[in-house]
Amino acid sequence: MAWACASAPVVTTPPPVAAAPTAAPVHPNVTGNWVAAVPNTTDGTFRRTYFNLTQLGERITGTVHSTQFFYQVADTKWDSAGGFTLTASMRDLGSERRVVYDVKVAGPDELRVTLRPRTDRPPPATPPVALVAHRAPAGEGAMPAKIAVPALHKVKDNGIARTPAMGWNSWNKFAGRVDDAAVRSMADAMASNGMREAGYVYVNIDDTWEGDQRDAQGNITTNKKFPDMKALADYVHSKGLKLGIYSSPGPTTCAGYIGSYGHEAQDARTFAGWGIDYLKYDWCGARMLHDEQDMQGLYQIMGDALLASGRQILYSLCQYGRMEVWKWGADVGGNSWRTTGDIRDAWDSMTRIGFSQDSLAPYAQPGHFNDPDMLEIGNGGMSDTEYRTHMTLWSMLASPLLAGNDLRSMTPSILEILTNREVIAIDQDSAGKQARRAWASDDSASVRREIWSRPLAKGAYAVAAFNRGPSDAEMTIDFAALGVDPRGRTVRDLWAHKNAQARNGRYTAMVPSHGAVLLRVGR
Ligand code: GLA
């Protein structure tokens, strides 16, 4: 019988025993779209951060969209308290930008999200506050469809800004606090304190005038701080001044308000309809969808749109001097283009920017100017001597002169610096030629003495001597070395408002520490 075979020794192997399962941690399910909305001051808009998350076991993938930034989740790590750390990353202006959030799951519909302070900055004075995020409808906060970047062409010159723009801009002093009343009172001040007569004409509203949603027809909207933009433009025009505004080639501005992405022609028409005379167009939000290679094309779209709007609108590019904008700014219709990152009201920042502009001189020409950013004169972070240097340098650079202080409450000496007509005449010279560095002392850049010169219309010259050092210094301008023969010409000191005496082709002056002497050599 078959069983007989069974009498043969049989070795039975016991079935493998499964290892006792270690209890997998059970994480709350955070899959979904979450939004944390924080009100922006009193303007009725919200600063929104979207977390669009997909949880796969331990792992969480997804995106984070916060104002002008759109990150991919790069890493998450659960902690023992049932929360997790989320690291997200994006490409930004050629390098990687990372954010780290500590997330606590406070309930099925609530996350508490704390952004970790950046480690490359001094620690904040107060600990960061947790954002409270709730579940949001799917798709809210998603990126709009990517628009096609057009083939490049030369946008026709709009014929304005033959000399650098002059006016005022709200950002340096007011940032997010600018409102209709502030703009009106700034126009009042400019029209009554001599600035308008000195050439300041644009009153420019920077970021934070916008709503955070378009209307049903896709029109850009204003927020509560600007109830009627057309009425505001009418008011500014009634003072003999012009009104400027701000937008972005991206879906949001730097501060997270609506940008013009995909609505360029519509927005240009809206701006024209309101009576806008100047547009600052700031890259910020475009970084979420486009890399820098697309900049020229995206700026060209608005250049074309402004021309097609039928109103003469000065076009001011702001993309921090990336992609050698000075080489193509005029081609997209730009009247000026920022050449650097943001200025601060500090000697360091102002001089680092201003003295770095030498090589860009060949790109300035009537109608198209380098823009080393707005003035900080009168904002309190520098001395009057330093502000005089700021005004001197910016005028030598044929830079836009956009005051950034509170024009309603400045000291007489600040007003005098801003309205020195002889200095302004250098900035506004019709030849539109930017100064070059002609000489620098053999010291480290931050303390050296420098001489800059620029040719003016009809054979005249401007020459400036700067003393960046910590002590007053005697400086001698050797006109022959600048290719200028002062014989028979008037040499005028534009801060002293006096004719100066060149001796043997030279002029020697005591230049205070952080000060400047500015001369005009007549023809
Ligand atoms: C950027 C610009 C600034 C200002 C702010 C507004 O930083 O460079 O000049 O416009 O955005 O958000």
mmCIF file with all atom_site columns, C-alpha atoms in Angstrom, residues 243-383:
data_model
loop_
_atom_site.group_PDB
_atom_site.id
_atom_site.type_symbol
_atom_site.label_atom_id
_atom_site.label_alt_id
_atom_site.label_comp_id
_atom_site.label_asym_id
_atom_site.label_entity_id
_atom_site.label_seq_id
_atom_site.pdbx_PDB_ins_code
_atom_site.Cartn_x
_atom_site.Cartn_y
_atom_site.Cartn_z
_atom_site.occupancy
_atom_site.B_iso_or_equiv
_atom_site.pdbx_formal_charge
_atom_site.auth_seq_id
_atom_site.auth_comp_id
_atom_site.auth_asym_id
_atom_site.auth_atom_id
_atom_site.pdbx_PDB_model_num
ATOM 1   C CA . LEU A 1 243 ? -0.072 107.745 -11.806 1.00 0.00 ? 243 LEU A CA 1
ATOM 2   C CA . GLY A 1 244 ? 1.965  104.554 -11.838 1.00 0.00 ? 244 GLY A CA 1
ATOM 3   C CA . ILE A 1 245 ? 0.980  101.021 -10.904 1.00 0.00 ? 245 ILE A CA 1
ATOM 4   C CA . TYR A 1 246 ? 2.587  97.629  -10.376 1.00 0.00 ? 246 TYR A CA 1
ATOM 5   C CA . SER A 1 247 ? 1.983  94.088  -11.605 1.00 0.00 ? 247 SER A CA 1
ATOM 6   C CA . SER A 1 248 ? 3.768  90.828  -12.357 1.00 0.00 ? 248 SER A CA 1
ATOM 7   C CA . PRO A 1 249 ? 4.272  88.589  -15.389 1.00 0.00 ? 249 PRO A CA 1
ATOM 8   C CA . GLY A 1 250 ? 3.446  85.720  -13.006 1.00 0.00 ? 250 GLY A CA 1
ATOM 9   C CA . PRO A 1 251 ? 0.126  84.602  -11.494 1.00 0.00 ? 251 PRO A CA 1
ATOM 10  C CA . THR A 1 252 ? 0.931  86.456  -8.268  1.00 0.00 ? 252 THR A CA 1
ATOM 11  C CA . THR A 1 253 ? 3.040  89.429  -7.237  1.00 0.00 ? 253 THR A CA 1
ATOM 12  C CA . CYS A 1 254 ? 5.882  89.237  -4.745  1.00 0.00 ? 254 CYS A CA 1
ATOM 13  C CA . ALA A 1 255 ? 3.471  89.930  -1.912  1.00 0.00 ? 255 ALA A CA 1
ATOM 14  C CA . GLY A 1 256 ? 1.036  87.278  -3.177  1.00 0.00 ? 256 GLY A CA 1
ATOM 15  C CA . TYR A 1 257 ? -1.621 89.483  -4.817  1.00 0.00 ? 257 TYR A CA 1
ATOM 16  C CA . ILE A 1 258 ? -2.939 88.877  -8.355  1.00 0.00 ? 258 ILE A CA 1
ATOM 17  C CA . GLY A 1 259 ? -0.435 89.170  -11.177 1.00 0.00 ? 259 GLY A CA 1
ATOM 18  C CA . SER A 1 260 ? -1.109 89.588  -14.884 1.00 0.00 ? 260 SER A CA 1
ATOM 19  C CA . TYR A 1 261 ? -0.253 86.035  -16.013 1.00 0.00 ? 261 TYR A CA 1
ATOM 20  C CA . GLY A 1 262 ? -2.449 85.023  -18.943 1.00 0.00 ? 262 GLY A CA 1
ATOM 21  C CA . HIS A 1 263 ? -4.350 88.327  -18.694 1.00 0.00 ? 263 HIS A CA 1
ATOM 22  C CA . GLU A 1 264 ? -1.675 90.678  -19.991 1.00 0.00 ? 264 GLU A CA 1
ATOM 23  C CA . ALA A 1 265 ? -3.693 92.357  -22.759 1.00 0.00 ? 265 ALA A CA 1
ATOM 24  C CA . GLN A 1 266 ? -6.777 92.583  -20.553 1.00 0.00 ? 266 GLN A CA 1
ATOM 25  C CA . ASP A 1 267 ? -4.805 94.152  -17.707 1.00 0.00 ? 267 ASP A CA 1
ATOM 26  C CA . ALA A 1 268 ? -3.046 96.604  -20.025 1.00 0.00 ? 268 ALA A CA 1
ATOM 27  C CA . ARG A 1 269 ? -6.490 97.725  -21.212 1.00 0.00 ? 269 ARG A CA 1
ATOM 28  C CA . THR A 1 270 ? -7.712 98.001  -17.627 1.00 0.00 ? 270 THR A CA 1
ATOM 29  C CA . PHE A 1 271 ? -4.683 100.085 -16.665 1.00 0.00 ? 271 PHE A CA 1
ATOM 30  C CA . ALA A 1 272 ? -5.169 102.321 -19.703 1.00 0.00 ? 272 ALA A CA 1
ATOM 31  C CA . GLY A 1 273 ? -8.868 102.683 -18.857 1.00 0.00 ? 273 GLY A CA 1
ATOM 32  C CA . TRP A 1 274 ? -8.028 103.771 -15.331 1.00 0.00 ? 274 TRP A CA 1
ATOM 33  C CA . GLY A 1 275 ? -5.588 106.367 -16.692 1.00 0.00 ? 275 GLY A CA 1
ATOM 34  C CA . ILE A 1 276 ? -2.379 104.694 -15.587 1.00 0.00 ? 276 ILE A CA 1
ATOM 35  C CA . ASP A 1 277 ? 0.847  106.204 -16.947 1.00 0.00 ? 277 ASP A CA 1
ATOM 36  C CA . TYR A 1 278 ? 3.558  103.869 -15.655 1.00 0.00 ? 278 TYR A CA 1
ATOM 37  C CA . LEU A 1 279 ? 3.794  100.122 -15.061 1.00 0.00 ? 279 LEU A CA 1
ATOM 38  C CA . LYS A 1 280 ? 6.409  98.433  -12.906 1.00 0.00 ? 280 LYS A CA 1
ATOM 39  C CA . TYR A 1 281 ? 6.367  94.773  -13.918 1.00 0.00 ? 281 TYR A CA 1
ATOM 40  C CA . ASP A 1 282 ? 7.955  92.549  -11.301 1.00 0.00 ? 282 ASP A CA 1
ATOM 41  C CA . TRP A 1 283 ? 9.057  88.967  -12.072 1.00 0.00 ? 283 TRP A CA 1
ATOM 42  C CA . CYS A 1 284 ? 8.315  87.346  -8.681  1.00 0.00 ? 284 CYS A CA 1
ATOM 43  C CA . GLY A 1 285 ? 5.335  85.045  -9.250  1.00 0.00 ? 285 GLY A CA 1
ATOM 44  C CA . ALA A 1 286 ? 6.478  84.019  -12.741 1.00 0.00 ? 286 ALA A CA 1
ATOM 45  C CA . ARG A 1 287 ? 9.185  81.918  -11.072 1.00 0.00 ? 287 ARG A CA 1
ATOM 46  C CA . MET A 1 288 ? 6.468  79.390  -10.170 1.00 0.00 ? 288 MET A CA 1
ATOM 47  C CA . LEU A 1 289 ? 5.916  78.369  -13.774 1.00 0.00 ? 289 LEU A CA 1
ATOM 48  C CA . HIS A 1 290 ? 8.829  79.587  -15.826 1.00 0.00 ? 290 HIS A CA 1
ATOM 49  C CA . ASP A 1 291 ? 12.548 79.552  -15.611 1.00 0.00 ? 291 ASP A CA 1
ATOM 50  C CA . GLU A 1 292 ? 14.669 82.512  -16.452 1.00 0.00 ? 292 GLU A CA 1
ATOM 51  C CA . GLN A 1 293 ? 15.043 81.546  -20.106 1.00 0.00 ? 293 GLN A CA 1
ATOM 52  C CA . ASP A 1 294 ? 11.417 82.614  -20.547 1.00 0.00 ? 294 ASP A CA 1
ATOM 53  C CA . MET A 1 295 ? 11.871 86.096  -19.086 1.00 0.00 ? 295 MET A CA 1
ATOM 54  C CA . GLN A 1 296 ? 12.372 88.002  -22.285 1.00 0.00 ? 296 GLN A CA 1
ATOM 55  C CA . GLY A 1 297 ? 9.317  86.438  -23.916 1.00 0.00 ? 297 GLY A CA 1
ATOM 56  C CA . LEU A 1 298 ? 7.090  87.076  -20.906 1.00 0.00 ? 298 LEU A CA 1
ATOM 57  C CA . TYR A 1 299 ? 8.223  90.707  -20.670 1.00 0.00 ? 299 TYR A CA 1
ATOM 58  C CA . GLN A 1 300 ? 7.649  91.088  -24.397 1.00 0.00 ? 300 GLN A CA 1
ATOM 59  C CA . ILE A 1 301 ? 3.996  90.036  -23.984 1.00 0.00 ? 301 ILE A CA 1
ATOM 60  C CA . MET A 1 302 ? 3.337  92.986  -21.692 1.00 0.00 ? 302 MET A CA 1
ATOM 61  C CA . GLY A 1 303 ? 5.456  95.329  -23.843 1.00 0.00 ? 303 GLY A CA 1
ATOM 62  C CA . ASP A 1 304 ? 3.195  94.524  -26.791 1.00 0.00 ? 304 ASP A CA 1
ATOM 63  C CA . ALA A 1 305 ? 0.072  94.745  -24.623 1.00 0.00 ? 305 ALA A CA 1
ATOM 64  C CA . LEU A 1 306 ? 0.943  98.214  -23.323 1.00 0.00 ? 306 LEU A CA 1
ATOM 65  C CA . LEU A 1 307 ? 1.497  99.498  -26.847 1.00 0.00 ? 307 LEU A CA 1
ATOM 66  C CA . ALA A 1 308 ? -1.783 97.982  -27.974 1.00 0.00 ? 308 ALA A CA 1
ATOM 67  C CA . SER A 1 309 ? -3.613 99.592  -25.035 1.00 0.00 ? 309 SER A CA 1
ATOM 68  C CA . GLY A 1 310 ? -3.512 102.909 -26.851 1.00 0.00 ? 310 GLY A CA 1
ATOM 69  C CA . ARG A 1 311 ? -2.205 104.824 -23.831 1.00 0.00 ? 311 ARG A CA 1
ATOM 70  C CA . GLN A 1 312 ? 1.380  105.914 -23.358 1.00 0.00 ? 312 GLN A CA 1
ATOM 71  C CA . ILE A 1 313 ? 2.467  103.881 -20.374 1.00 0.00 ? 313 ILE A CA 1
ATOM 72  C CA . LEU A 1 314 ? 6.066  103.930 -19.234 1.00 0.00 ? 314 LEU A CA 1
ATOM 73  C CA . TYR A 1 315 ? 7.268  100.326 -18.973 1.00 0.00 ? 315 TYR A CA 1
ATOM 74  C CA . SER A 1 316 ? 9.576  99.602  -16.048 1.00 0.00 ? 316 SER A CA 1
ATOM 75  C CA . LEU A 1 317 ? 11.025 96.077  -15.870 1.00 0.00 ? 317 LEU A CA 1
ATOM 76  C CA . CYS A 1 318 ? 11.841 94.611  -12.481 1.00 0.00 ? 318 CYS A CA 1
ATOM 77  C CA . GLN A 1 319 ? 13.595 91.260  -12.525 1.00 0.00 ? 319 GLN A CA 1
ATOM 78  C CA . TYR A 1 320 ? 16.633 92.144  -10.435 1.00 0.00 ? 320 TYR A CA 1
ATOM 79  C CA . GLY A 1 321 ? 19.095 92.328  -13.325 1.00 0.00 ? 321 GLY A CA 1
ATOM 80  C CA . ARG A 1 322 ? 18.818 88.642  -14.246 1.00 0.00 ? 322 ARG A CA 1
ATOM 81  C CA . MET A 1 323 ? 19.606 87.280  -17.703 1.00 0.00 ? 323 MET A CA 1
ATOM 82  C CA . GLU A 1 324 ? 21.615 90.401  -18.621 1.00 0.00 ? 324 GLU A CA 1
ATOM 83  C CA . VAL A 1 325 ? 18.388 92.337  -19.023 1.00 0.00 ? 325 VAL A CA 1
ATOM 84  C CA . TRP A 1 326 ? 20.314 95.437  -20.140 1.00 0.00 ? 326 TRP A CA 1
ATOM 85  C CA . LYS A 1 327 ? 20.937 93.591  -23.418 1.00 0.00 ? 327 LYS A CA 1
ATOM 86  C CA . TRP A 1 328 ? 17.240 93.023  -24.200 1.00 0.00 ? 328 TRP A CA 1
ATOM 87  C CA . GLY A 1 329 ? 15.258 95.398  -21.975 1.00 0.00 ? 329 GLY A CA 1
ATOM 88  C CA . ALA A 1 330 ? 14.805 97.906  -24.808 1.00 0.00 ? 330 ALA A CA 1
ATOM 89  C CA . ASP A 1 331 ? 13.770 95.132  -27.242 1.00 0.00 ? 331 ASP A CA 1
ATOM 90  C CA . VAL A 1 332 ? 10.748 94.215  -25.120 1.00 0.00 ? 332 VAL A CA 1
ATOM 91  C CA . GLY A 1 333 ? 9.721  97.876  -25.003 1.00 0.00 ? 333 GLY A CA 1
ATOM 92  C CA . GLY A 1 334 ? 11.246 98.586  -21.588 1.00 0.00 ? 334 GLY A CA 1
ATOM 93  C CA . ASN A 1 335 ? 11.948 102.194 -20.676 1.00 0.00 ? 335 ASN A CA 1
ATOM 94  C CA . SER A 1 336 ? 14.007 101.010 -17.711 1.00 0.00 ? 336 SER A CA 1
ATOM 95  C CA . TRP A 1 337 ? 15.086 97.762  -16.135 1.00 0.00 ? 337 TRP A CA 1
ATOM 96  C CA . ARG A 1 338 ? 16.218 97.011  -12.637 1.00 0.00 ? 338 ARG A CA 1
ATOM 97  C CA . THR A 1 339 ? 19.849 95.948  -12.591 1.00 0.00 ? 339 THR A CA 1
ATOM 98  C CA . THR A 1 340 ? 20.099 94.572  -9.034  1.00 0.00 ? 340 THR A CA 1
ATOM 99  C CA . GLY A 1 341 ? 18.212 93.139  -6.084  1.00 0.00 ? 341 GLY A CA 1
ATOM 100 C CA . ASP A 1 342 ? 16.290 95.378  -3.699  1.00 0.00 ? 342 ASP A CA 1
ATOM 101 C CA . ILE A 1 343 ? 17.947 98.415  -2.150  1.00 0.00 ? 343 ILE A CA 1
ATOM 102 C CA . ARG A 1 344 ? 17.813 98.954  1.626   1.00 0.00 ? 344 ARG A CA 1
ATOM 103 C CA . ASP A 1 345 ? 18.043 102.251 3.473   1.00 0.00 ? 345 ASP A CA 1
ATOM 104 C CA . ALA A 1 346 ? 21.665 101.624 4.467   1.00 0.00 ? 346 ALA A CA 1
ATOM 105 C CA . TRP A 1 347 ? 25.026 102.918 3.274   1.00 0.00 ? 347 TRP A CA 1
ATOM 106 C CA . ASP A 1 348 ? 26.237 99.366  2.564   1.00 0.00 ? 348 ASP A CA 1
ATOM 107 C CA . SER A 1 349 ? 23.303 98.462  0.383   1.00 0.00 ? 349 SER A CA 1
ATOM 108 C CA . MET A 1 350 ? 23.189 101.768 -1.494  1.00 0.00 ? 350 MET A CA 1
ATOM 109 C CA . THR A 1 351 ? 26.903 101.805 -2.270  1.00 0.00 ? 351 THR A CA 1
ATOM 110 C CA . ARG A 1 352 ? 27.118 98.111  -3.144  1.00 0.00 ? 352 ARG A CA 1
ATOM 111 C CA . ILE A 1 353 ? 24.417 98.708  -5.754  1.00 0.00 ? 353 ILE A CA 1
ATOM 112 C CA . GLY A 1 354 ? 25.436 102.141 -6.990  1.00 0.00 ? 354 GLY A CA 1
ATOM 113 C CA . PHE A 1 355 ? 29.149 101.527 -7.418  1.00 0.00 ? 355 PHE A CA 1
ATOM 114 C CA . SER A 1 356 ? 28.567 98.207  -9.224  1.00 0.00 ? 356 SER A CA 1
ATOM 115 C CA . GLN A 1 357 ? 26.982 99.801  -12.280 1.00 0.00 ? 357 GLN A CA 1
ATOM 116 C CA . ASP A 1 358 ? 30.082 100.805 -14.253 1.00 0.00 ? 358 ASP A CA 1
ATOM 117 C CA . SER A 1 359 ? 30.005 98.084  -16.903 1.00 0.00 ? 359 SER A CA 1
ATOM 118 C CA . LEU A 1 360 ? 26.333 98.734  -17.686 1.00 0.00 ? 360 LEU A CA 1
ATOM 119 C CA . ALA A 1 361 ? 26.950 102.272 -18.952 1.00 0.00 ? 361 ALA A CA 1
ATOM 120 C CA . PRO A 1 362 ? 26.904 101.341 -22.660 1.00 0.00 ? 362 PRO A CA 1
ATOM 121 C CA . TYR A 1 363 ? 23.302 100.125 -22.369 1.00 0.00 ? 363 TYR A CA 1
ATOM 122 C CA . ALA A 1 364 ? 21.765 103.421 -21.205 1.00 0.00 ? 364 ALA A CA 1
ATOM 123 C CA . GLN A 1 365 ? 20.263 105.597 -23.917 1.00 0.00 ? 365 GLN A CA 1
ATOM 124 C CA . PRO A 1 366 ? 17.373 108.032 -24.251 1.00 0.00 ? 366 PRO A CA 1
ATOM 125 C CA . GLY A 1 367 ? 14.171 106.070 -23.696 1.00 0.00 ? 367 GLY A CA 1
ATOM 126 C CA . HIS A 1 368 ? 15.923 103.069 -22.110 1.00 0.00 ? 368 HIS A CA 1
ATOM 127 C CA . PHE A 1 369 ? 17.779 103.255 -18.815 1.00 0.00 ? 369 PHE A CA 1
ATOM 128 C CA . ASN A 1 370 ? 19.445 101.005 -16.265 1.00 0.00 ? 370 ASN A CA 1
ATOM 129 C CA . ASP A 1 371 ? 17.584 101.158 -12.949 1.00 0.00 ? 371 ASP A CA 1
ATOM 130 C CA . PRO A 1 372 ? 19.653 100.513 -9.818  1.00 0.00 ? 372 PRO A CA 1
ATOM 131 C CA . ASP A 1 373 ? 16.422 100.739 -7.747  1.00 0.00 ? 373 ASP A CA 1
ATOM 132 C CA . MET A 1 374 ? 14.529 103.507 -6.019  1.00 0.00 ? 374 MET A CA 1
ATOM 133 C CA . LEU A 1 375 ? 15.881 106.210 -3.768  1.00 0.00 ? 375 LEU A CA 1
ATOM 134 C CA . GLU A 1 376 ? 16.060 105.792 -0.008  1.00 0.00 ? 376 GLU A CA 1
ATOM 135 C CA . ILE A 1 377 ? 16.814 109.484 0.546   1.00 0.00 ? 377 ILE A CA 1
ATOM 136 C CA . GLY A 1 378 ? 15.045 110.703 3.679   1.00 0.00 ? 378 GLY A CA 1
ATOM 137 C CA . ASN A 1 379 ? 14.097 107.315 5.085   1.00 0.00 ? 379 ASN A CA 1
ATOM 138 C CA . GLY A 1 380 ? 16.382 107.752 8.079   1.00 0.00 ? 380 GLY A CA 1
ATOM 139 C CA . GLY A 1 381 ? 18.994 105.025 7.690   1.00 0.00 ? 381 GLY A CA 1
ATOM 140 C CA . MET A 1 382 ? 21.735 107.275 6.308   1.00 0.00 ? 382 MET A CA 1
ATOM 141 C CA . SER A 1 383 ? 23.124 110.720 7.073   1.00 0.00 ? 383 SER A CA 1
#
